[in-house]
Coordinates of C-alpha atoms in Angstrom, one line a residue:
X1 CA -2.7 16.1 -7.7
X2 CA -4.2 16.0 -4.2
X3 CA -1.8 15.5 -1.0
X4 CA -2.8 15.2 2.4
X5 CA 0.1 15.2 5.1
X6 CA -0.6 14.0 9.0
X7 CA 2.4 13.8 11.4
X8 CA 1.6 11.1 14.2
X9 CA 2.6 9.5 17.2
X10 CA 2.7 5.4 16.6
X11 CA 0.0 5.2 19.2
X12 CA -2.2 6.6 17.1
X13 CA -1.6 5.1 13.9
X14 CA -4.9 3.4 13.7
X15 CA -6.6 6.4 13.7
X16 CA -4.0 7.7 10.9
X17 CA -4.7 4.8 9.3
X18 CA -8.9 5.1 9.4
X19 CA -8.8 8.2 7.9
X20 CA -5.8 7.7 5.1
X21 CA -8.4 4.9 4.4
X22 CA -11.1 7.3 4.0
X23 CA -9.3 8.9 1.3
X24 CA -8.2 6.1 -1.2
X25 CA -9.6 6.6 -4.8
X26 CA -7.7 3.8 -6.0
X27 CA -6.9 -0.1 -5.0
X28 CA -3.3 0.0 -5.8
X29 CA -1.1 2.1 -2.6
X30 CA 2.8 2.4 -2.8
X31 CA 4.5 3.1 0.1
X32 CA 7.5 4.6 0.3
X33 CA 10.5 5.4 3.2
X34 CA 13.5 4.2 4.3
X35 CA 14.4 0.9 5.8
X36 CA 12.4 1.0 9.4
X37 CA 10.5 4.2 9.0
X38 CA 7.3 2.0 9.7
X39 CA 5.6 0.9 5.9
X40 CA 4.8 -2.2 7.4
X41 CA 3.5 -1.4 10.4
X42 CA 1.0 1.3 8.7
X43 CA -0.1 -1.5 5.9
X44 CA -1.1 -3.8 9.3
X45 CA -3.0 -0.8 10.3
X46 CA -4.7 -0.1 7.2
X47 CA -5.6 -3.5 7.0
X48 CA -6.9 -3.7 10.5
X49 CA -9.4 -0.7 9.8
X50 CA -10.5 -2.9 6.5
X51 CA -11.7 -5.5 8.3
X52 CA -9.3 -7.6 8.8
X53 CA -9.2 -10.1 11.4
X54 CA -5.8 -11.7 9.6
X55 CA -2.4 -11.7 11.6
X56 CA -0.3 -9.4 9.0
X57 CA 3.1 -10.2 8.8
X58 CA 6.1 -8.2 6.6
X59 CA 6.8 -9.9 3.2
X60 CA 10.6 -9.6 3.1
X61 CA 11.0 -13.4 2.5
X62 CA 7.8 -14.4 1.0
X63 CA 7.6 -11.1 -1.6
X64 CA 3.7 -11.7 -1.2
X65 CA 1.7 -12.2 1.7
X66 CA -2.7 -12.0 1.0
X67 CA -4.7 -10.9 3.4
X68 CA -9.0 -11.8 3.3
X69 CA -11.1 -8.3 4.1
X70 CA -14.6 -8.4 4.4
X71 CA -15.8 -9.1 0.3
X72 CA -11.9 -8.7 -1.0
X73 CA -8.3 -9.7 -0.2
X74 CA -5.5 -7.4 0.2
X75 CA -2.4 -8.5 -1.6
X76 CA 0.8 -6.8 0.4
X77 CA 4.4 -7.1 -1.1
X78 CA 7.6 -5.8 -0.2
X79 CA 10.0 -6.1 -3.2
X80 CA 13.3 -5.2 -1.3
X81 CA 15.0 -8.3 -2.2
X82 CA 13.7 -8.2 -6.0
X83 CA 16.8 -7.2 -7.7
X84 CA 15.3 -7.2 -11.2
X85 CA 12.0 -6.7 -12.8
X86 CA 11.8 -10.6 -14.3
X87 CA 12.4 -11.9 -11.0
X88 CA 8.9 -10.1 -10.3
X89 CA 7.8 -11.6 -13.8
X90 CA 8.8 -15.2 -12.3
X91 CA 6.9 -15.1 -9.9
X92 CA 3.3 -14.0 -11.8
X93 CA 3.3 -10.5 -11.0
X94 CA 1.2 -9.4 -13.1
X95 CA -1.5 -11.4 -12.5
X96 CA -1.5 -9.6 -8.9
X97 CA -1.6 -6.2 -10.6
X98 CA -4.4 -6.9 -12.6
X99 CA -6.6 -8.6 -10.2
X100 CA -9.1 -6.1 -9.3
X101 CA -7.8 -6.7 -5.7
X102 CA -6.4 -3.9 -3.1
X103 CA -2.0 -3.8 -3.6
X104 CA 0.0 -2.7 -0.9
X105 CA 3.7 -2.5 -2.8
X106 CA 6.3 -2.2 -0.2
X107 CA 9.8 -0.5 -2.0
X108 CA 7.9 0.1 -5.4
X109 CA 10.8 1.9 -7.2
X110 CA 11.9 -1.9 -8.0
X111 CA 8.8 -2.5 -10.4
X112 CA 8.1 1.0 -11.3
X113 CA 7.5 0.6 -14.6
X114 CA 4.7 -2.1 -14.3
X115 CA 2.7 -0.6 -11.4
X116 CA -0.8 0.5 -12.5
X117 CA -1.7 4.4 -13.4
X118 CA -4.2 4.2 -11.2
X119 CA -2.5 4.6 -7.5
X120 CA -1.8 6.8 -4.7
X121 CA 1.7 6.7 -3.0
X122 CA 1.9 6.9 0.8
X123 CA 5.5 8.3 2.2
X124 CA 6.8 7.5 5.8
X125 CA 9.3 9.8 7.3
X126 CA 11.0 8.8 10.8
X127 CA 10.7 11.8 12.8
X128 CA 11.8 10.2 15.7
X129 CA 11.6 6.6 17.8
X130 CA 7.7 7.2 18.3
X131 CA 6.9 9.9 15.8
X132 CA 6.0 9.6 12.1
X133 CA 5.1 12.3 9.1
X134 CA 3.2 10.3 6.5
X135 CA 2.3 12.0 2.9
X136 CA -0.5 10.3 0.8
X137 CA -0.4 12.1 -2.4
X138 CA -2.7 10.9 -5.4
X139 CA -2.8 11.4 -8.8
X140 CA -5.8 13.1 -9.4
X141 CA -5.0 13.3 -13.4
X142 CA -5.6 9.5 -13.6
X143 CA -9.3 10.2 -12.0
X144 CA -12.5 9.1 -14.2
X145 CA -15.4 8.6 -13.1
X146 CA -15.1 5.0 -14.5
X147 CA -11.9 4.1 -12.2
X148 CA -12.3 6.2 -9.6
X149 CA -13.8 3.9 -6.6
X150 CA -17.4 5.4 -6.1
X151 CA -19.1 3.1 -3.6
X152 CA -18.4 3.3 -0.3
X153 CA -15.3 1.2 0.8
X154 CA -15.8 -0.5 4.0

């Protein structure tokens, strides 16, 4: 398992999120914290240092919102108002999953089971109003060299 921890000011979460970018082996990302600890605003970040010219919005109500980066899309969910794992089946989950496209899943423990091997999980801790401690820890078991993203990403 590798883990890499960065405590930041918000003011500087672009940078944060430029090099957490840098360090993604996989296109699947969970990203765990507590209601208002700032997932949201980190995925618009990450998304921003893609390439992204997109306005990105939180997914509460939609579940889904897409995203177009330069030669892929970004799929970003937040699954806080799933309350069970067919309502996530319903809606053609799994054809998200397995799309070969970059996931951001917002409140993951509510498909847990279904998410693919191959991820790294990013945790957000609320220091304080303007302060944030963000853990990206990734499962370096799952690494081949046959899923393991080898070309440069952006």
């Amino acid at each position: 398992m590798k883990t890499i921890e960065y405590t930041y000011n918000i003011k500087d979460i672009d940078c944060i999120a430029a090099k957490v970018l840098s360090n993604f082996m996989f296109k699947t990302v969970i990203l765990n914290g507590s209601m208002g600890s700032g997932k949201t605003t980190f995925v618009k970040a990450l998304i921003k240092a893609m390439g992204s010219k997109d306005i990105v919005t939180s997914p509460t109500f939609s579940i889904v919102n897409q995203y177009k980066i330069p030669n892929d899309k970004v799929f970003h969910f937040d699954f806080y108002r799933i309350e069970s794992i067919e309502e996530a089946y319903n809606f053609g989950v799994e054809d998200y999953l397995y799309s070969d496209h970059w996931l951001f899943i917002e409140w993951p423990d509510r498909i847990q089971s279904i998410i693919p091997k191959n991820s790294q999980a990013i945790t957000i801790t609320d220091l304080d109003d303007n302060t944030r401690s963000l853990k990206l820890t990734i499962e370096t078991e799952n690494l081949t060299k046959n899923i393991a993203m080898t070309e440069t990403k952006f």
